[in-house]
C-alpha positions as a Python dict, from the first residue, in 0.01 Angstrom:
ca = {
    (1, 'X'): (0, 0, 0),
    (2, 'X'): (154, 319, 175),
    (3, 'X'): (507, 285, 246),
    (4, 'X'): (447, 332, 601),
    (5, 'X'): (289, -19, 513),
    (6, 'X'): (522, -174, 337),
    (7, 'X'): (802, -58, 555),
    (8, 'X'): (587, -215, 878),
    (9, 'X'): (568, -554, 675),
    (10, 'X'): (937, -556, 613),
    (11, 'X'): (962, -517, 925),
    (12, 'X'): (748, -822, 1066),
    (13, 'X'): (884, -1054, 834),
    (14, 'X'): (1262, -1124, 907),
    (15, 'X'): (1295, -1423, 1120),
    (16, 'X'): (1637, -1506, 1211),
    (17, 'X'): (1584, -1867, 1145),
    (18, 'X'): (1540, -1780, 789),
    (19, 'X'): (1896, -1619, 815),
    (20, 'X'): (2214, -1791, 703),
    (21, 'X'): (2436, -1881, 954),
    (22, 'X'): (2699, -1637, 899),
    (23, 'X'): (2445, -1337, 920),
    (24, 'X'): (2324, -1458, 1221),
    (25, 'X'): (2633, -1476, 1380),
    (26, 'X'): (2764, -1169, 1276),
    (27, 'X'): (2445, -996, 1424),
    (28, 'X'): (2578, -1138, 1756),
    (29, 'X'): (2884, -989, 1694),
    (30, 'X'): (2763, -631, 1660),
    (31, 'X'): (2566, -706, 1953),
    (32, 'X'): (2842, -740, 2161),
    (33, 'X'): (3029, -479, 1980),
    (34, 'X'): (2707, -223, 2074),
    (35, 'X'): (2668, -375, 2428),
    (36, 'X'): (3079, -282, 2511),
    (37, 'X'): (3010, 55, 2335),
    (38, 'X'): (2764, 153, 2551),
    (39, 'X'): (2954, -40, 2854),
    (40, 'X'): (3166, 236, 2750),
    (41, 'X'): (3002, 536, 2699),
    (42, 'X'): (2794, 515, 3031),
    (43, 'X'): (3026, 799, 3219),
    (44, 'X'): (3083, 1045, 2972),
    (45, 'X'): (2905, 1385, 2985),
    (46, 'X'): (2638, 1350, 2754),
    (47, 'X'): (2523, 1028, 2870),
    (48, 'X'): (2437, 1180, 3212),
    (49, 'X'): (2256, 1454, 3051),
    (50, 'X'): (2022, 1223, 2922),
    (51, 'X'): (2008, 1027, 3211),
    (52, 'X'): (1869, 1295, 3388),
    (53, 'X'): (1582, 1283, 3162),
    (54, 'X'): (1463, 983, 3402),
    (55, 'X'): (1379, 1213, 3684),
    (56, 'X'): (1122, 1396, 3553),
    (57, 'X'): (981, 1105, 3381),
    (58, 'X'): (608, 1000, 3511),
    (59, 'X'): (530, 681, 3622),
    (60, 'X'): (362, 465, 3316),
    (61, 'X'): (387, 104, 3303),
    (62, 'X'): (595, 21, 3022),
    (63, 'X'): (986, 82, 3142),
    (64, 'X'): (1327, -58, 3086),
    (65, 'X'): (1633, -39, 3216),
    (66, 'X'): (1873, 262, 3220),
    (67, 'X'): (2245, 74, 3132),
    (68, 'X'): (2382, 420, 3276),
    (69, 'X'): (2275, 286, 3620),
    (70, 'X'): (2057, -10, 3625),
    (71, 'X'): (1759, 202, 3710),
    (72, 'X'): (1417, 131, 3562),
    (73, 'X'): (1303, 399, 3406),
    (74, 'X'): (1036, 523, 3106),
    (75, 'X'): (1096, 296, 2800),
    (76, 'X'): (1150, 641, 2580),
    (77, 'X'): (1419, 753, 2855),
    (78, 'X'): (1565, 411, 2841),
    (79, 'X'): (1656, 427, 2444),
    (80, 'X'): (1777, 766, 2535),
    (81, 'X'): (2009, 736, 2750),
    (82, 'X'): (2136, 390, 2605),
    (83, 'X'): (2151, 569, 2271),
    (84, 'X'): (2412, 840, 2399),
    (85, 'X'): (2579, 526, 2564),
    (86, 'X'): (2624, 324, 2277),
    (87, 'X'): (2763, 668, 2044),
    (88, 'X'): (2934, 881, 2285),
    (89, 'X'): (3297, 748, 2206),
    (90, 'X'): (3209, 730, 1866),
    (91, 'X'): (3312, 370, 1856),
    (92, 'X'): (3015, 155, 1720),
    (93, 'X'): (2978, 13, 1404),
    (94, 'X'): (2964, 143, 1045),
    (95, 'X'): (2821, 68, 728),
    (96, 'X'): (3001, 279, 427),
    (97, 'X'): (2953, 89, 109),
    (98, 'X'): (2672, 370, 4),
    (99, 'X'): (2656, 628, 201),
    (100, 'X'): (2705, 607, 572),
    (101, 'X'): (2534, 449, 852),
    (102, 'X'): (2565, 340, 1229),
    (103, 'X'): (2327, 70, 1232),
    (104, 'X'): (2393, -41, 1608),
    (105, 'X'): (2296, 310, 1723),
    (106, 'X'): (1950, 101, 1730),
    (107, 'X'): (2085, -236, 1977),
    (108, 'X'): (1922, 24, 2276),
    (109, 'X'): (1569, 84, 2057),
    (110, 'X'): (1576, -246, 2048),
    (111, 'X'): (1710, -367, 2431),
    (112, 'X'): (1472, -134, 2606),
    (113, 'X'): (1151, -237, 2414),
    (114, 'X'): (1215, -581, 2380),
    (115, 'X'): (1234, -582, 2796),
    (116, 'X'): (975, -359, 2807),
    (117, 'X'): (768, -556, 2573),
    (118, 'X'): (879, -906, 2701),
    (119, 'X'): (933, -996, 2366),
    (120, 'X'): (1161, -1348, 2322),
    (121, 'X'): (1549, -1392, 2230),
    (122, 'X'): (1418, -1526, 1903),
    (123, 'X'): (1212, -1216, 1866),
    (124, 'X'): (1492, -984, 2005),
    (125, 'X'): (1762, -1102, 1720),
    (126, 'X'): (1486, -1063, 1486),
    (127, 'X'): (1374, -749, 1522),
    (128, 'X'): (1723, -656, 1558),
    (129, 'X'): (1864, -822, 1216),
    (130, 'X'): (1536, -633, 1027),
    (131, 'X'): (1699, -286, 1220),
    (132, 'X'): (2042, -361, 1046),
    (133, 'X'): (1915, -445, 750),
    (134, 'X'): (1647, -134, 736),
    (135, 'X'): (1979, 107, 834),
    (136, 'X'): (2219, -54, 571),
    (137, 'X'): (1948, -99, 300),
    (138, 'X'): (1836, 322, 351),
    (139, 'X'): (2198, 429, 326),
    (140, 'X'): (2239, 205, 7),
    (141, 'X'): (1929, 361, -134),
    (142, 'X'): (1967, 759, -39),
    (143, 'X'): (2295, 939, -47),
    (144, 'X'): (2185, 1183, 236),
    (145, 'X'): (2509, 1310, 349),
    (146, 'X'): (2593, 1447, -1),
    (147, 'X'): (2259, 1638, 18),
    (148, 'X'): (2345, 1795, 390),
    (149, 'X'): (2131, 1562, 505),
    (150, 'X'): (2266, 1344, 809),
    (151, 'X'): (2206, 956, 854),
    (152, 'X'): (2089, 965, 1246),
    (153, 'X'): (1727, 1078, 1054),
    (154, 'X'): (1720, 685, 943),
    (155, 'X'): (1591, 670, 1301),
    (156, 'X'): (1318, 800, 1242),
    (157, 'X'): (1169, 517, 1021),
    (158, 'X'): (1392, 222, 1165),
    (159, 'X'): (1298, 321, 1548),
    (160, 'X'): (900, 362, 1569),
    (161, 'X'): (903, -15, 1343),
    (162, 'X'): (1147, -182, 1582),
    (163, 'X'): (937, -53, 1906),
    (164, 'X'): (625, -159, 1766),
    (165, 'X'): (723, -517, 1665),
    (166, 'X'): (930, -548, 2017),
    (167, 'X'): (633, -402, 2254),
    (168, 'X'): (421, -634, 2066),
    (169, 'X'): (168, -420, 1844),
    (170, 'X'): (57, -525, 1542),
    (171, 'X'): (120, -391, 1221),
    (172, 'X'): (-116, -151, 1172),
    (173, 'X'): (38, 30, 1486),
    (174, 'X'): (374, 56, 1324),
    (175, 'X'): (256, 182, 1008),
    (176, 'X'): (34, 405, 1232),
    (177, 'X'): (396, 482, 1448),
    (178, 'X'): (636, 544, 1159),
    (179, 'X'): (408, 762, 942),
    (180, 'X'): (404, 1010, 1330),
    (181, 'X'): (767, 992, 1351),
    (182, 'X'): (862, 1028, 962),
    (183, 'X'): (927, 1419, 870),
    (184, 'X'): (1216, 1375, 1160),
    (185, 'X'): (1384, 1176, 879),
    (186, 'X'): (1507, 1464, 715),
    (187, 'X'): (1778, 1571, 979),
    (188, 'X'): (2050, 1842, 880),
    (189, 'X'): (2387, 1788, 917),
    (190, 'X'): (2534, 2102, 1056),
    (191, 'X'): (2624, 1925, 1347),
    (192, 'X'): (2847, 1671, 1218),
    (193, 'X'): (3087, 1946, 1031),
    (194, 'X'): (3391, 2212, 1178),
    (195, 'X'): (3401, 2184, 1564),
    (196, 'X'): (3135, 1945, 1654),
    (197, 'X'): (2820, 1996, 1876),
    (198, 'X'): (2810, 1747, 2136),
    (199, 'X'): (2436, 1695, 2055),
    (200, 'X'): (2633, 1426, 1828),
    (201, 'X'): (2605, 1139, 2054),
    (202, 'X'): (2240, 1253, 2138),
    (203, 'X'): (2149, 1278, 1767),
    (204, 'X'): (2006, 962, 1723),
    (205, 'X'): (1865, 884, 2049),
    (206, 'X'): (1628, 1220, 2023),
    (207, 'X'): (1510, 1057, 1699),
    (208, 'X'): (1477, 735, 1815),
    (209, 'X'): (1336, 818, 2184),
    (210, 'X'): (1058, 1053, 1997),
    (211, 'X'): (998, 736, 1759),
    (212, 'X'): (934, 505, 2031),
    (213, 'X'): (691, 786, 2185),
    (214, 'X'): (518, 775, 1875),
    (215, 'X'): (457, 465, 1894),
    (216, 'X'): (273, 444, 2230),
    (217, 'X'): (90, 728, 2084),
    (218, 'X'): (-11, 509, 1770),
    (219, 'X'): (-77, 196, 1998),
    (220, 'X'): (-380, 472, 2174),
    (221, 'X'): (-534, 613, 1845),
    (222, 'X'): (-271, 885, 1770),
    (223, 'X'): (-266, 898, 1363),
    (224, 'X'): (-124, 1089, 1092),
    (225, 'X'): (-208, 1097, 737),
    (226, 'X'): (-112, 766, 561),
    (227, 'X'): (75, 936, 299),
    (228, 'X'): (332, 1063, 519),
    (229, 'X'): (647, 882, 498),
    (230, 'X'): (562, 893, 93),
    (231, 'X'): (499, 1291, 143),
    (232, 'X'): (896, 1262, 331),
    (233, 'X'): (1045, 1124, -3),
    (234, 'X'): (923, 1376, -186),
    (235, 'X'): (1044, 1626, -36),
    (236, 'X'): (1364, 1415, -28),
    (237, 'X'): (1354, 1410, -379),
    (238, 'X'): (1354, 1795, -412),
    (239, 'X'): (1605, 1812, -236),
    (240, 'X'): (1840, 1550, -378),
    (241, 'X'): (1740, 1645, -711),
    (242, 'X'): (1614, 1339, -784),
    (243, 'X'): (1320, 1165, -838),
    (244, 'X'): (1363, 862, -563),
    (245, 'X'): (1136, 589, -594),
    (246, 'X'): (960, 545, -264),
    (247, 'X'): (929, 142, -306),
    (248, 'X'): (1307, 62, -354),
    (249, 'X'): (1355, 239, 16),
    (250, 'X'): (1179, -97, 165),
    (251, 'X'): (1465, -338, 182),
    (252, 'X'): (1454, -656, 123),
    (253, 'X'): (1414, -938, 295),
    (254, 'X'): (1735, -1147, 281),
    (255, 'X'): (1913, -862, 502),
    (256, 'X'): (2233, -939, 255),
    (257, 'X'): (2345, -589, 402),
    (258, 'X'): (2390, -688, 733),
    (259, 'X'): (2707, -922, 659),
    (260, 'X'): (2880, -605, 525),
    (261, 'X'): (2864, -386, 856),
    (262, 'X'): (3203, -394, 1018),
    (263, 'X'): (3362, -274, 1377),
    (264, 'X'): (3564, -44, 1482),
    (265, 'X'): (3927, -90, 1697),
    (266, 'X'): (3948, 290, 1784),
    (267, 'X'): (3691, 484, 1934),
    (268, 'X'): (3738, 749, 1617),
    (269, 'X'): (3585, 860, 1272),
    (270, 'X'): (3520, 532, 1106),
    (271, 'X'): (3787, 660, 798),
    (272, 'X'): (4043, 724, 1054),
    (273, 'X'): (4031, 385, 1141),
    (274, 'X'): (4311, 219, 894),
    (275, 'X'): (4519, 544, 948),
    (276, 'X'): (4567, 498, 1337),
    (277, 'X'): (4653, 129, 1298),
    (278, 'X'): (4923, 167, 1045),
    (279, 'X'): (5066, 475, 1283),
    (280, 'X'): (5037, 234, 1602),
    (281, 'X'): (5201, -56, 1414),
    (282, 'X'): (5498, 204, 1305),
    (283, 'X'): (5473, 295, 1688),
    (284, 'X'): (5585, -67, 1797),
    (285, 'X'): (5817, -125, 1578),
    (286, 'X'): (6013, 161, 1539),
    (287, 'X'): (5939, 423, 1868),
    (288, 'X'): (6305, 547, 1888),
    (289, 'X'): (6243, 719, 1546),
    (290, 'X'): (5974, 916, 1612),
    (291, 'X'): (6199, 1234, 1697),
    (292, 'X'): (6321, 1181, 1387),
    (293, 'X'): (6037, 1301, 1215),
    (294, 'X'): (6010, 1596, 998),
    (295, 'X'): (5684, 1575, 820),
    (296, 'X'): (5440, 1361, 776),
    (297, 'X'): (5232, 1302, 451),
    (298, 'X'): (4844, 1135, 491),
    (299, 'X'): (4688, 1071, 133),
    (300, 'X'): (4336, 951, 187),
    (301, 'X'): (3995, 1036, 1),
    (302, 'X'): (3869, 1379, -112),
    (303, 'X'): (3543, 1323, 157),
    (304, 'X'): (3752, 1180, 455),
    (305, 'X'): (4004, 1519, 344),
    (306, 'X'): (3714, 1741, 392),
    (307, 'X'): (3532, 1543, 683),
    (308, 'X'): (3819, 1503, 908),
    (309, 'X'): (4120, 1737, 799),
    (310, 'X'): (3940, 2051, 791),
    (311, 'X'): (4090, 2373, 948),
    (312, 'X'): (3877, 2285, 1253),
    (313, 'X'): (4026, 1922, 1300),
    (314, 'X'): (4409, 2030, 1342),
    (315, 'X'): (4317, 2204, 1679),
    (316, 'X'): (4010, 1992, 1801),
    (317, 'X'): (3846, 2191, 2105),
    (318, 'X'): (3588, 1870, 2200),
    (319, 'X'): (3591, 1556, 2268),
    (320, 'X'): (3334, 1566, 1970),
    (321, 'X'): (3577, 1730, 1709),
    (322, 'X'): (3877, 1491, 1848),
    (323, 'X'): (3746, 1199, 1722),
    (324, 'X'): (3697, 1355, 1392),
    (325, 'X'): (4031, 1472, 1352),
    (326, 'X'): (4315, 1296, 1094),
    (327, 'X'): (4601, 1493, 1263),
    (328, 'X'): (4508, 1402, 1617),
    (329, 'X'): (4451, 1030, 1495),
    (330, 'X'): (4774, 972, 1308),
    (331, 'X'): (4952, 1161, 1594),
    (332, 'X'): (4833, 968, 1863),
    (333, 'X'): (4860, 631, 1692),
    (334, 'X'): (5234, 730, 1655),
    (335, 'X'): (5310, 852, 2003),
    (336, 'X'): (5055, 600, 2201),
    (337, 'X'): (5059, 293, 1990),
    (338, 'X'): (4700, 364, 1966),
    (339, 'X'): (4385, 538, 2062),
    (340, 'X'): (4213, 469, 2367),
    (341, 'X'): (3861, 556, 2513),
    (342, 'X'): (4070, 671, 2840),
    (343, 'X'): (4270, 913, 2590),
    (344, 'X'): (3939, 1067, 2449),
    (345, 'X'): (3754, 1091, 2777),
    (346, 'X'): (4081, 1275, 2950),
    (347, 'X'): (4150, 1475, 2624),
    (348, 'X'): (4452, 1402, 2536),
    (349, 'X'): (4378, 1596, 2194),
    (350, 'X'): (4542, 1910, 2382),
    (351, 'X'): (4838, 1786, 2473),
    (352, 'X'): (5132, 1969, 2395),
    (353, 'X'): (5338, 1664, 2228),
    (354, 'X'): (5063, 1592, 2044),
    (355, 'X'): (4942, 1930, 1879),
    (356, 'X'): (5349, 1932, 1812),
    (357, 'X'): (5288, 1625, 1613),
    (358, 'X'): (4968, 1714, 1453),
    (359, 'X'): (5115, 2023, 1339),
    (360, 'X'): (5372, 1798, 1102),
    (361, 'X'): (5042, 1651, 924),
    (362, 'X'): (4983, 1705, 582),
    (363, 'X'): (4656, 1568, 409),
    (364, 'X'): (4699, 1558, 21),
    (365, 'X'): (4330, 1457, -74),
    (366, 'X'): (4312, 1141, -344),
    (367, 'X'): (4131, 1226, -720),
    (368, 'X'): (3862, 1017, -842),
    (369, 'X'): (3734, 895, -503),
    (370, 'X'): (3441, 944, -418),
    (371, 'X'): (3180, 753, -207),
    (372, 'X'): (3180, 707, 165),
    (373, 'X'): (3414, 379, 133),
    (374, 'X'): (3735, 417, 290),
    (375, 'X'): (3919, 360, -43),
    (376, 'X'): (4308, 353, -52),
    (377, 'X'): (4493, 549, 208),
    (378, 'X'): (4904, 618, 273),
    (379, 'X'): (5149, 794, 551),
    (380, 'X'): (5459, 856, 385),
    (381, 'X'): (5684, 969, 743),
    (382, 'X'): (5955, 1193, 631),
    (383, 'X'): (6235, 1247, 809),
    (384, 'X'): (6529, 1454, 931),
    (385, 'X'): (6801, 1320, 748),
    (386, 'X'): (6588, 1299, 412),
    (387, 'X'): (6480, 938, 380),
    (388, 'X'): (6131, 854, 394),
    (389, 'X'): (5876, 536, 486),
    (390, 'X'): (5534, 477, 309),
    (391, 'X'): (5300, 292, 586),
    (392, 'X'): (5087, 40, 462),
    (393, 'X'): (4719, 132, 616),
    (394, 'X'): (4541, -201, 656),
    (395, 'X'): (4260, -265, 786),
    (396, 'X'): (4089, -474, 1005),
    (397, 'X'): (4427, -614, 1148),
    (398, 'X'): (4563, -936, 973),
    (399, 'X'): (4521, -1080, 1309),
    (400, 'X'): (4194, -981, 1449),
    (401, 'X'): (3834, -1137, 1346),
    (402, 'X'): (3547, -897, 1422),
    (403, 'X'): (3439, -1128, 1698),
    (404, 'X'): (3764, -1093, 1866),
    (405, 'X'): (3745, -727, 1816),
    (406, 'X'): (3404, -675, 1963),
    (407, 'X'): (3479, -912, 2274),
    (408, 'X'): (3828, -726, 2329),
    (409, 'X'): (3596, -398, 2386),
    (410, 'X'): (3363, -531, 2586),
    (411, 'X'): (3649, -689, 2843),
    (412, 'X'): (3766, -358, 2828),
    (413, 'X'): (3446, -188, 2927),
    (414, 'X'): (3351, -415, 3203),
    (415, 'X'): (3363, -372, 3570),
    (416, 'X'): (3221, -733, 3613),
    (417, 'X'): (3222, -1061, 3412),
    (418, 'X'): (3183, -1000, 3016),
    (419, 'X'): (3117, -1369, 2971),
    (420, 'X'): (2805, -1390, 3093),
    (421, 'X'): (2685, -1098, 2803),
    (422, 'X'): (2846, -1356, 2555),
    (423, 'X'): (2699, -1618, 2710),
    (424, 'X'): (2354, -1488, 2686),
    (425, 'X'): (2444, -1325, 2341),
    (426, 'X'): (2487, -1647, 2188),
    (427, 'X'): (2183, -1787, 2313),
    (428, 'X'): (1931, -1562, 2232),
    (429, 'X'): (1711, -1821, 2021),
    (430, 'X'): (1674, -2028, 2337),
    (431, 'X'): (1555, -1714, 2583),
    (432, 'X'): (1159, -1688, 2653),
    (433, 'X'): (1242, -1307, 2741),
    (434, 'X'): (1587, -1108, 2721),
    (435, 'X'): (1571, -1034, 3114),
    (436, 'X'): (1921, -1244, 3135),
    (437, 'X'): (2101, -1029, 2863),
    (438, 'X'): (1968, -736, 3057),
    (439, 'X'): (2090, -862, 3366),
    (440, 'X'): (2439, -966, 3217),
    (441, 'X'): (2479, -605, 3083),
    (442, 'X'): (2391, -486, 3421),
    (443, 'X'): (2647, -714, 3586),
    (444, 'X'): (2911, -611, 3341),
    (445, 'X'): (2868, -305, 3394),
    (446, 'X'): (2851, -295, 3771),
    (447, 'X'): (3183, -136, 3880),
    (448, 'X'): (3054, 245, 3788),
    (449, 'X'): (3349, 454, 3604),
    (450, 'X'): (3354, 804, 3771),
    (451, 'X'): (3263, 1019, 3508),
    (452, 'X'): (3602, 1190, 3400),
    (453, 'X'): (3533, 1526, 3184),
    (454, 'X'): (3785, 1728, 2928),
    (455, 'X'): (3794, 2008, 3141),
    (456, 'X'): (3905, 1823, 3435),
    (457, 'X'): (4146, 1651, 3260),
    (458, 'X'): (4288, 1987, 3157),
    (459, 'X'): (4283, 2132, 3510),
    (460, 'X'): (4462, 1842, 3611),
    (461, 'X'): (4769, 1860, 3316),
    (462, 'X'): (4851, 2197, 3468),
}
């Protein structure tokens, strides 16, 4: 069997009554988390970019809902513009025992063509749980990032699968689907280094919104050779340097992976994450001292050094590079108690108190860590008169649960009632389609938030 096969019968075979408990729940979880991320995301710049992809859609009958908008639109346009939703404040999920991974960059894939395809709650959360799985299981498997390779290109397998089982095709279509889509696996990572490209938050979503076109093109006879996706990991190999055995990238079925996916608090670089909420904590404790302040000292990993303390990230000039930067992080945790989505969108990056701030940072980069885990991280605050405090950077908080972070986001996304998404969230077995989790998200969401850009923001400081 080609492993466009045996990728499409992973695929069909998770069944979320087969799942523990705890997996299944936490699935729900990163719904939510996805669903407020997108909630959002839905006025930024780059989302209405590729919302305006809808109006020179044509008419075809398969077509979901735009979450920008409510509009119905072109299934393909859908998972676009829900895809730049969901990543735009870089505050989804992340996987990082391996190598890295946003596996809820596919909750729109999997919104739009479970609507479009009528497919069941039961089906939904299915499909969905083999999409997390797929995403954790590939960045287990391949360490792309260390190749210049960037993980977005998992969309390329995960994406034409999920559309195919959600539209309600058979196998042979989404063996048909993924072996089209496959050579966009190999996706180079250019944009993810120095000053970031805003194509970032669109990254995925071109993937994914090509996969689901190659799909429909699969369901009508479209074919490529069968070898294909075995023809990508060669090439992977040669590039890796490795010989990677195409069989061990077809996960398997348990979906163990899933349970290890965690949230974020801060719409920043996943690494960043333990780093702001040790400088917020400091924040609330002790604000008077922060003129105090001489220097201050951030020990974290050689990768997150190079990744997010690079010459570019002390004087971020996007939204794109802000959320990327350690200096900007640890200086607005200290100054703001936090980091907001308001903060990003308005760009508070530029601010003179904080590049002041920022400018204190030093980043001493940790030997002998390597890996895309977080691994142990420090902020030693110096100060004027010569005595010094070590932060302890913990993370989640001691007093949050995942659930409780993912619902907190989603309150604060929503123009109308969030209870109604967890409502139909947590009922997803019992749904015969997910038209009331569409309709919830559309309710949430139904106070629009007036699209607020960097450059205004700017204009408006001085």
């Amino acid at each position: 069997m080609s492993l466009a096969g045996a990728l499409g019968r992973y695929m069909y075979r998770i069944d979320s009554e087969r799942m523990s408990p705890f997996l299944t729940s936490h699935a729900k979880t990163l719904l939510i988390d996805a669903i407020a991320c997108m909630l959002g995301g839905v006025s930024t710049e780059i989302v209405q970019i590729a919302d305006r992809q809808a109006g020179s859609s044509h008419e075809q009958a398969l077509r979901a809902t735009s979450l920008v908008d409510g509009r119905k639109v072109a299934v393909d346009v859908a998972v676009l513009a829900n895809c730049a939703a969901v990543r735009s404040l870089d505050f989804m999920d992340v996987y990082s025992e391996a190598d890295v991974s946003h596996p809820s960059e596919a909750v729109p894939v999997a919104i739009a063509c479970a609507e479009a395809g009528g497919a069941t709650g039961r089906e939904f959360l299915s499909g969905l749980i083999a999409a997390f799985g797929m995403h954790a299981w590939l960045a287990r498997q391949l360490s792309l990032h260390d190749n210049g390779l960037h993980h977005v290109g998992h969309a390329a397998w995960v994406a034409p699968l999920l559309a195919a089982r959600l539209l309600g095709y058979g196998e042979e279509t989404a063996a048909r689907a993924v072996n089209l889509s496959a050579p966009a696996f190999i996706a180079p990572d250019g944009f993810s280094r120095g000053h970031l490209a805003n194509v970032k938050a669109l990254a995925y979503g071109l993937i994914a919104s090509r996969g689901v076109n190659m799909t429909l093109m699969a369901r009508d006879g479209l074919a490529a050779q069968d070898g294909a996706c075995d023809e990508v990991v060669e090439l992977l190999s040669r590039i890796c340097g490795r010989a990677i055995d195409a069989g061990a990238l077809v996960p398997n079925t348990g979906c163990d992976d899933v349970a290890d996916i965690w949230l974020k608090t801060y719409p920043a670089q996943y690494a960043l994450q333990p780093l702001i909420a040790a400088a917020s904590a400091f924040h609330r404790r002790n604000a008077r001292q922060l003129s105090e302040i001489s220097q201050i000292v951030v020990r974290v990993s050689t990768r997150t050094a190079e990744r997010t303390a690079d010459p570019a990230k002390f004087r971020p000039r996007s939204r794109e590079a802000a959320d990327h930067s350690l200096p900007f992080a640890v200086a607005a945790g200290l100054l703001d108690g936090g980091l907001s989505a308001s903060a990003m969108i308005t760009g508070r990056w530029g601010d003179a108190d904080i590049i002041d701030l920022a400018g204190s940072v030093i980043v001493e980069a940790r030997d002998g860590e390597s890996g895309f885990a977080i691994g142990k991280q420090e902020i030693e605050l110096r100060f004027k008169d010569g005595s010094t405090e070590l932060l302890d950077c913990i993370y989640p908080p001691r007093e949050s649960s995942w659930r409780e972070i993912a619902v907190s986001k989603l309150e604060q996304f929503s123009g109308g009632d969030p209870r109604q998404v967890v409502e139909a969230v947590d009922r997803l077995e019992t749904l015969t389609s997910i038209a009331p989790l569409v309709d919830a998200i559309v309710e949430a969401g139904a106070t629009p938030k007036r699209p607020v850009t960097a450059l205004q923001s700017a204009a408006n400081r001085t």
